[in-house]
Coordinates of C-alpha atoms in Angstrom, one line a residue:
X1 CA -0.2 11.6 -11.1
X2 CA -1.9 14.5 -12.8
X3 CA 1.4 15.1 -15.8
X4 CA -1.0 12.3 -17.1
X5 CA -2.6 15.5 -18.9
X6 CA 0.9 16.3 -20.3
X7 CA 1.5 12.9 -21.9
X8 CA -0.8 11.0 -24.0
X9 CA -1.8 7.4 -22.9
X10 CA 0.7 5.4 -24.4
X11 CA 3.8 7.1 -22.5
X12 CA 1.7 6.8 -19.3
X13 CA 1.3 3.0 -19.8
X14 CA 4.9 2.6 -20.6
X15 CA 5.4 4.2 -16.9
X16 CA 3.0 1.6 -15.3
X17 CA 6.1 -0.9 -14.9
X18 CA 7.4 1.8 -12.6
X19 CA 4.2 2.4 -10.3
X20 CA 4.4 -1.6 -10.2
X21 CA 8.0 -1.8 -9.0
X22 CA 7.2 1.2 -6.4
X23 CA 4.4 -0.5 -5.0
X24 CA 5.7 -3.9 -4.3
X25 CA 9.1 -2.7 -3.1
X26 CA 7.9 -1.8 0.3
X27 CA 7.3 -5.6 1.0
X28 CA 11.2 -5.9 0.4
X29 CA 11.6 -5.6 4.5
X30 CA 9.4 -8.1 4.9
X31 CA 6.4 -6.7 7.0
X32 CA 9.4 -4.7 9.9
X33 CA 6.8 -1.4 10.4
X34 CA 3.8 -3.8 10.8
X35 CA 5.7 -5.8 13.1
X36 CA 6.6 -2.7 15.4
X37 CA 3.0 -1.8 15.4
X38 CA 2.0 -5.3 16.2
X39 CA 4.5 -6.0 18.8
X40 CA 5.0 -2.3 20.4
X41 CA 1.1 -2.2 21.3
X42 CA 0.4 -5.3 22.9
X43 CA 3.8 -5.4 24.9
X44 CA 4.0 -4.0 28.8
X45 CA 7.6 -3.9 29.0
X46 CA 9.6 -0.3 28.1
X47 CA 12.7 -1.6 27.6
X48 CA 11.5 -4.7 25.3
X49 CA 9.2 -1.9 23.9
X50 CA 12.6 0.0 22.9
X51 CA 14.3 -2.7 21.3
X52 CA 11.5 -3.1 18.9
X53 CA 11.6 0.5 17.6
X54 CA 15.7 0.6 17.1
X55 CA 15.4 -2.8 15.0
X56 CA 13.2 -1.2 12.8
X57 CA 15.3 1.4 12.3
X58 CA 18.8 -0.6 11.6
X59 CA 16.7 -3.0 9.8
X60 CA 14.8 -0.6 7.6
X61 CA 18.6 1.7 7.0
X62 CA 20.1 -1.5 5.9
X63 CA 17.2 -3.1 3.6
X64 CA 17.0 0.6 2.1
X65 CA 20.7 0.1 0.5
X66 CA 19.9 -3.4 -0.6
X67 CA 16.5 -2.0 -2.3
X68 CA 18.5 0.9 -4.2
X69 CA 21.3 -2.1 -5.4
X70 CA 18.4 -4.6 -6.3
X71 CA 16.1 -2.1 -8.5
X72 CA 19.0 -0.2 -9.9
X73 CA 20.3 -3.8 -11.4
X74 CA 17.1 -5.2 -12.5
X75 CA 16.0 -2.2 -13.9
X76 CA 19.0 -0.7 -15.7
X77 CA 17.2 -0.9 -18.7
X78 CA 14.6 2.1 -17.5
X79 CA 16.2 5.4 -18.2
X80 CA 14.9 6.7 -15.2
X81 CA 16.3 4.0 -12.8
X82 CA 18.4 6.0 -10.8
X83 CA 15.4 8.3 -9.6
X84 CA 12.8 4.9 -9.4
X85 CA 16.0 2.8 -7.3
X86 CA 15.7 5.9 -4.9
X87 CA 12.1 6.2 -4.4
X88 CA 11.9 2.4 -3.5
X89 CA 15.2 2.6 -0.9
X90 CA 14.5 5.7 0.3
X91 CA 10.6 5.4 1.0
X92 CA 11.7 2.5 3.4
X93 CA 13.2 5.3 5.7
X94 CA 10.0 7.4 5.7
X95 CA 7.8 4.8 6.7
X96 CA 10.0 3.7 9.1
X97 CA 9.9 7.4 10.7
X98 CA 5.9 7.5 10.1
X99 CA 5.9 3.7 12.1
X100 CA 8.0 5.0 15.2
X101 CA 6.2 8.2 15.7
X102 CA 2.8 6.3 14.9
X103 CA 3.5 3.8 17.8
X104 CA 4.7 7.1 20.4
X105 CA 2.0 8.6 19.2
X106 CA 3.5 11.7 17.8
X107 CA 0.9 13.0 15.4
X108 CA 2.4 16.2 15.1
X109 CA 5.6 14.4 13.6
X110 CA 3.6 12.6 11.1
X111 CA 2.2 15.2 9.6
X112 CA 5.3 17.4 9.4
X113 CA 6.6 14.5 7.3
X114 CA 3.3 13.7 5.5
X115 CA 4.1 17.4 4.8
X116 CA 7.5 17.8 4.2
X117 CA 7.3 15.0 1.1
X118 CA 4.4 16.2 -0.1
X119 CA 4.2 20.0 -0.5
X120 CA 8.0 19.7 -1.9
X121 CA 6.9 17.3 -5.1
X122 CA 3.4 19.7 -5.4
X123 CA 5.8 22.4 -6.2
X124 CA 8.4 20.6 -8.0
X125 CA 5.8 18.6 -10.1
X126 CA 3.9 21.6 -11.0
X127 CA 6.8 23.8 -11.7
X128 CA 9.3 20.6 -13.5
X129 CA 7.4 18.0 -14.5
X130 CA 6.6 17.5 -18.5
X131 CA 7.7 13.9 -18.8
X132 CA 7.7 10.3 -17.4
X133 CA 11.7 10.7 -16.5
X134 CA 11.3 14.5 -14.9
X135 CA 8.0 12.8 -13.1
X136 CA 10.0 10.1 -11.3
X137 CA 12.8 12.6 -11.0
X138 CA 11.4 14.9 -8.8
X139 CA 9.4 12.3 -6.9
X140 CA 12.6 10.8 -5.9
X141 CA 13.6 14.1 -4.9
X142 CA 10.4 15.1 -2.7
X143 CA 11.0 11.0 -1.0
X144 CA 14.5 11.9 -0.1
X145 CA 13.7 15.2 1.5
X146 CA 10.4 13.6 3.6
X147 CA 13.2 10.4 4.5
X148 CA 15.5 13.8 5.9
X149 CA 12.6 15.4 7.7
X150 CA 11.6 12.0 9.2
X151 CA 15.3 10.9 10.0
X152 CA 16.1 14.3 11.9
X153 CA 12.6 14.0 14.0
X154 CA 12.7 10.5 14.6
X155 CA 15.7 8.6 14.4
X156 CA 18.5 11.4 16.4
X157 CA 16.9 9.3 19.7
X158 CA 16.7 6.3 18.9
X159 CA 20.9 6.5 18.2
X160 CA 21.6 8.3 21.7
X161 CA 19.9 6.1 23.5
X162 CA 21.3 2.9 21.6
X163 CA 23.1 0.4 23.9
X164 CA 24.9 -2.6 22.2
X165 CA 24.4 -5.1 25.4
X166 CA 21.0 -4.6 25.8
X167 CA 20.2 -4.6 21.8
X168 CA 21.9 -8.0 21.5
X169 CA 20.3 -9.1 24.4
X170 CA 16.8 -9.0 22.7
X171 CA 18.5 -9.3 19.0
X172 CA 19.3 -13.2 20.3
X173 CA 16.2 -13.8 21.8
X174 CA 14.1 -12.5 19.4
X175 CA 15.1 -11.9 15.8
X176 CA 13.5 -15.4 14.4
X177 CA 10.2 -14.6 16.1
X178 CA 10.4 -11.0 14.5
X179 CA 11.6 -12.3 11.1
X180 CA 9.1 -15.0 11.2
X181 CA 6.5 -12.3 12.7
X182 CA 7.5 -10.0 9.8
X183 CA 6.9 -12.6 6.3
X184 CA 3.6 -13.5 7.5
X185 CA 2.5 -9.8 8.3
X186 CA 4.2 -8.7 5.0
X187 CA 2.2 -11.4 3.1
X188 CA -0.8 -10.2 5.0
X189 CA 0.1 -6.4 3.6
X190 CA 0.9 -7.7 0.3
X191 CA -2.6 -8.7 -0.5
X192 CA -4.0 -5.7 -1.0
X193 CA -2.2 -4.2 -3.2
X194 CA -2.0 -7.6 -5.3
X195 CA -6.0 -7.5 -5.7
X196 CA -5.8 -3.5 -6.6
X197 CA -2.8 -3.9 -9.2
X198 CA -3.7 -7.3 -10.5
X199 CA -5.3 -6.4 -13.7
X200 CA -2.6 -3.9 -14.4
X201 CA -0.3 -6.7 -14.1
X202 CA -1.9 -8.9 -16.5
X203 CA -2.3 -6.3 -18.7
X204 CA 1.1 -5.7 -18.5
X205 CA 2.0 -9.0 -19.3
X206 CA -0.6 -9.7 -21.7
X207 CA 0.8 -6.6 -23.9
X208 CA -2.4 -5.2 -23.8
X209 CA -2.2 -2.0 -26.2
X210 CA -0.1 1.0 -24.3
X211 CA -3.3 3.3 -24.3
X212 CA -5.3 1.0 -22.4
X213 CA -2.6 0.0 -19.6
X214 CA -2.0 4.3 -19.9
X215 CA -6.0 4.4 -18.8
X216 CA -6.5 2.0 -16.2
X217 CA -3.0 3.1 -14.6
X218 CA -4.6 6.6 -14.6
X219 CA -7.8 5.8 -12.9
X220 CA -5.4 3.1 -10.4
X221 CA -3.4 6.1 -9.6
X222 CA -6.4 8.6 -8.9
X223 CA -8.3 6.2 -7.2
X224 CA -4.7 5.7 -4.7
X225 CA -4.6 9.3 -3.9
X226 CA -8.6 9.1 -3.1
X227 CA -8.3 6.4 -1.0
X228 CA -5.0 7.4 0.2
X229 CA -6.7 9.7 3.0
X230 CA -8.4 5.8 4.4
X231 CA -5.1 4.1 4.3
X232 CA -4.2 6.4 6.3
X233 CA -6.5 6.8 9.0
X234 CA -6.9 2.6 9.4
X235 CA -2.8 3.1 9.7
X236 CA -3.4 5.2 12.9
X237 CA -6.1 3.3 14.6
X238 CA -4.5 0.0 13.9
X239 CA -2.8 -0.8 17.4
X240 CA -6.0 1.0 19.0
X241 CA -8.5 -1.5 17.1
X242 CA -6.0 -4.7 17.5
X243 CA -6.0 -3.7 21.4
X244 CA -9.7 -3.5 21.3
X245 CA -10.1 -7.1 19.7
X246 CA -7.7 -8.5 22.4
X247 CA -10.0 -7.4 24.9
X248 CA -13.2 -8.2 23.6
X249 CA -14.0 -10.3 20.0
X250 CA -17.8 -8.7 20.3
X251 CA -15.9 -5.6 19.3
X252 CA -15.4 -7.9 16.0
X253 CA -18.8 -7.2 14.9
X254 CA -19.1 -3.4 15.5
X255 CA -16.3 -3.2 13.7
X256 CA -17.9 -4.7 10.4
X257 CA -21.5 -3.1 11.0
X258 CA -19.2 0.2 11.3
X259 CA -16.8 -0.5 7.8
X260 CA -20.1 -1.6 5.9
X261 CA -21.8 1.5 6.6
X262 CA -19.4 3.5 5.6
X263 CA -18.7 1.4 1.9
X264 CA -22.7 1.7 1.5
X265 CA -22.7 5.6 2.0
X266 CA -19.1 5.9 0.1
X267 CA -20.5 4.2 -3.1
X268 CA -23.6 6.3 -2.9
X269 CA -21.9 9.4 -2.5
X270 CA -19.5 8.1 -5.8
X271 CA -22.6 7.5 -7.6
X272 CA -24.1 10.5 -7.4
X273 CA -20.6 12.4 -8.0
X274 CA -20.4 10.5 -11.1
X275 CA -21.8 12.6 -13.7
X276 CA -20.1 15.9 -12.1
X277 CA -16.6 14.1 -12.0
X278 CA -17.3 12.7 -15.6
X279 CA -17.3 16.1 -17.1
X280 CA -14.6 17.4 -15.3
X281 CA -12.4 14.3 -16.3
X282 CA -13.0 14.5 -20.3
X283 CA -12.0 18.0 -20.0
X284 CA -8.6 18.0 -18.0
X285 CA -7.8 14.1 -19.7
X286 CA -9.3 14.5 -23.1
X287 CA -7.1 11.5 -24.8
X288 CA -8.6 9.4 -22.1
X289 CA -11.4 6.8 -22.9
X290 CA -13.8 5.6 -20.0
X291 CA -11.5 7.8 -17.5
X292 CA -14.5 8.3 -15.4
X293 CA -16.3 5.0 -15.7
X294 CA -12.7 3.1 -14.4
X295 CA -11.9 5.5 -11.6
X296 CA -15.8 5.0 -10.6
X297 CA -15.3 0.9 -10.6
X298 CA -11.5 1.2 -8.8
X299 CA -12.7 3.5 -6.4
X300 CA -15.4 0.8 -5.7
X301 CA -12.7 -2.2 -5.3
X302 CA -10.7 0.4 -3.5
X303 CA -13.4 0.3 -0.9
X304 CA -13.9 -3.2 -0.9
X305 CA -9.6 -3.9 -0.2
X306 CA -9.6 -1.3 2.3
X307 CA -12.5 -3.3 3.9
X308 CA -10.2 -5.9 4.1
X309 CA -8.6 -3.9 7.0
X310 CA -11.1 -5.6 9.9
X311 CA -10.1 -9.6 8.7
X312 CA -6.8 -8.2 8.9
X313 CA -6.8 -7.1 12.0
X314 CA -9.0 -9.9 13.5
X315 CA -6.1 -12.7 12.2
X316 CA -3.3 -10.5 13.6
X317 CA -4.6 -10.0 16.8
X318 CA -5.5 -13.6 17.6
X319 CA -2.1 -15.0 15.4
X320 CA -3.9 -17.0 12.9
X321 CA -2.1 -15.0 9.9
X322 CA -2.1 -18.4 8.2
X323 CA -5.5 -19.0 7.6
X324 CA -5.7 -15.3 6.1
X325 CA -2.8 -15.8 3.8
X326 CA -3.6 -19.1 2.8
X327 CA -7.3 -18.1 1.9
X328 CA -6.2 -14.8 0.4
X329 CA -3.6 -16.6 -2.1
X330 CA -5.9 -18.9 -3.5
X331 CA -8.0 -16.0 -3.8
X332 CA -5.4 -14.0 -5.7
X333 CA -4.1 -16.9 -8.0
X334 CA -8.2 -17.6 -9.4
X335 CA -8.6 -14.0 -9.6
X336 CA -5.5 -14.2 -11.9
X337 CA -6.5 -17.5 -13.8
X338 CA -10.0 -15.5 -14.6
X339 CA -8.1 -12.0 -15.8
X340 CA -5.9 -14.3 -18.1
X341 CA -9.0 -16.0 -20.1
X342 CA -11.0 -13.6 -19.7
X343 CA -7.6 -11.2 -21.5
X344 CA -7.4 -14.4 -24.5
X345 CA -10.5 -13.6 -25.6
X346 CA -12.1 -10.4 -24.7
X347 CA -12.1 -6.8 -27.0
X348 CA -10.5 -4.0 -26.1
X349 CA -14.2 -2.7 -25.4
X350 CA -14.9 -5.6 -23.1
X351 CA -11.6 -4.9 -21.3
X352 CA -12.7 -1.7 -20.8
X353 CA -16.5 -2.5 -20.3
X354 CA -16.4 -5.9 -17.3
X355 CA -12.8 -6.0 -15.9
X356 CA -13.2 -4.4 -13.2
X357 CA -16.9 -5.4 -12.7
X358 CA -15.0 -9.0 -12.4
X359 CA -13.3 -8.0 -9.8
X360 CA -15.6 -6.1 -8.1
X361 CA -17.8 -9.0 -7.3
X362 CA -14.6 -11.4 -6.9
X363 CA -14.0 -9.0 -3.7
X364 CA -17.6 -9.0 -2.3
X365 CA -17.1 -13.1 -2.7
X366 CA -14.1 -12.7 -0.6
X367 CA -15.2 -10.5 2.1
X368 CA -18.5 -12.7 2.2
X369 CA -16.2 -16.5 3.0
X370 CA -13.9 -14.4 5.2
X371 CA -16.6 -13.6 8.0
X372 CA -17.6 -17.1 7.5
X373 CA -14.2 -18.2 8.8
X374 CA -14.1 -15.6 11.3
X375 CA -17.2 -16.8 12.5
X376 CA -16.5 -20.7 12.7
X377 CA -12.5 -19.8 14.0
X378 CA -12.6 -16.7 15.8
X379 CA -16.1 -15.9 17.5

């Protein structure tokens, strides 16, 4: 994220296309990891429980070569392609190794392959990278190595103890309820990241000048890595907190009093950092304008999406993903018709200025009408 200092604003916007297409690619297997999670906590039996993990794995091996085909066609035009076509394929193998060692609870794996992926692109990147194309280079490279780590530590059992009967046993009974399973928790994932990226997106497509795309990518990146450390953790309790909700819905509640206390005392404590971080932003990003005002309102949003982890959960656990995603795409699609007039007539200082102000308090909205309906359908 950081060769942002080596490039000016412009190049980095021409790489936002790329973040974009890395971000959205993981809903290419169509929600498989979220599935496993789902299904492999609230199911009793061992050998059903087994099944689950080795279709993700096939599944996951087989949708990575499709991805690296897919991207590497669409996107022949990018001279970085064949490094961006791996990231997308191979990523799908790490997260299948993170999902299966997430639902065994093997923490220790995890991090050896949070690790692995990590510590290897820190030193490439910092060593390498001058340049969008070296950037997605050696990221591709530090993906493949983490996919490696997490193949070797996590997939070696699942192939011993494969047996074809009893896999196409379950395969017949129960690939249209995982498939089916899988769209609606992959349109469930995907809209997150469709309220974070959306004003990238229309900028994108508005043709917004380079610079500005090349600033808000910046602060969308910073703010990712920021937040990254929440993802995770809401990633590990998941099957604990969907458990929970099973057993009791008044555990509903204390789940939001907990989440809103800690948005509350995160945006204080980003208020109060915001001065410090401003200085230290003009001086490492100089060509930047409003670096630190963006990442301060993304970070915000950030919160407010990663908030949307307790609907989430409440509409899985209870199978009413429908409601969620219908409410959540008519959210997204008036969040969009908003960007696009407010991007026919606003400045580039107003762009700048109430973008993400708009959706900001487009978020709160949300998160006010979906306790509503979790009130009237759930409690």
């Amino acid at each position: 994220m950081s060769f942002a200092n080596l490039v000016t604003p412009e190049e980095y916007g021409r790489a936002s296309i790329g973040f974009q297409v890395v971000t959205y690619s993981a809903f290419i297997v169509m929600g498989v990891n979220q599935v496993l999670l789902k299904r492999y906590s609230l199911e009793e039996n061992k050998q059903l429980k087994h099944f689950f993990v080795q279709y993700n794995v096939f599944y996951n091996l087989l949708v990575c070569l499709f991805s690296i085909l897919l991207i590497s066609i669409l996107f022949s035009s990018k001279d970085y392609v064949i490094y961006l076509s791996l990231i997308c394929g191979v990523k799908l193998i790490l997260e299948s190794a993170i999902a299966i060692n997430r639902v065994n609870g093997n923490m220790v794996k995890i991090n050896i392959i949070y690790l692995s992926y990590s510590v290897l692109f820190l030193v490439l990147f910092f060593s390498f990278v001058s340049n969008v194309f070296n950037f997605f280079k050696y990221w591709s490279y530090s993906i493949v190595f983490g996919a490696c780590i997490g193949a070797l530590l996590s997939f070696i059992q699942v192939f011993k103890s494969f047996d074809v009967t009893i896999f196409k046993k379950y395969f017949k009974d129960y690939y249209k309820v995982l498939f089916n399973d899988g769209i609606k928790l992959a349109l469930i994932s995907l809209i997150s990241p469709l309220f974070s990226t959306l004003n990238i997106i229309c900028l994108n497509l508005f043709k917004i000048d380079e610079a500005v795309i090349g600033n808000f990518q910046l602060a969308d990146n910073i703010a990712n890595m920021v937040s990254l450390g929440g993802a995770s953790v809401l990633f590990i309790v998941f099957p604990d907190v969907i458990k929970q909700i099973s057993k009791d819905k008044t555990k509903i509640q204390s789940f939001y009093t907990i989440g809103i206390k800690i948005l509350v005392s995160s945006i204080i404590a980003l208020i109060v950092l915001y001065y410090p971080l401003k200085e230290a932003l003009v001086y490492f990003f100089p060509e930047y304008q409003k670096l630190s005002y963006l990442i301060l309102f993304t970070l915000i949003s950030r919160l407010l999406i990663l908030l949307l982890f307790i609907p989430n959960s409440v509409w899985i656990t209870f199978s009413k993903e429908k409601i969620y995603i219908k409410s959540a795409v008519l959210g997204v699609l008036i969040m969009g018709v908003v960007f696009v007039v407010f991007l026919n007539y606003a400045s580039v200082d107003a762009i700048y200025n109430y973008f993400l102000i708009f959706q900001i308090l487009f978020l709160i909205g949300l998160h006010i009408y979906f306790k509503r309906k979790i009130n009237t359908s759930i409690l």
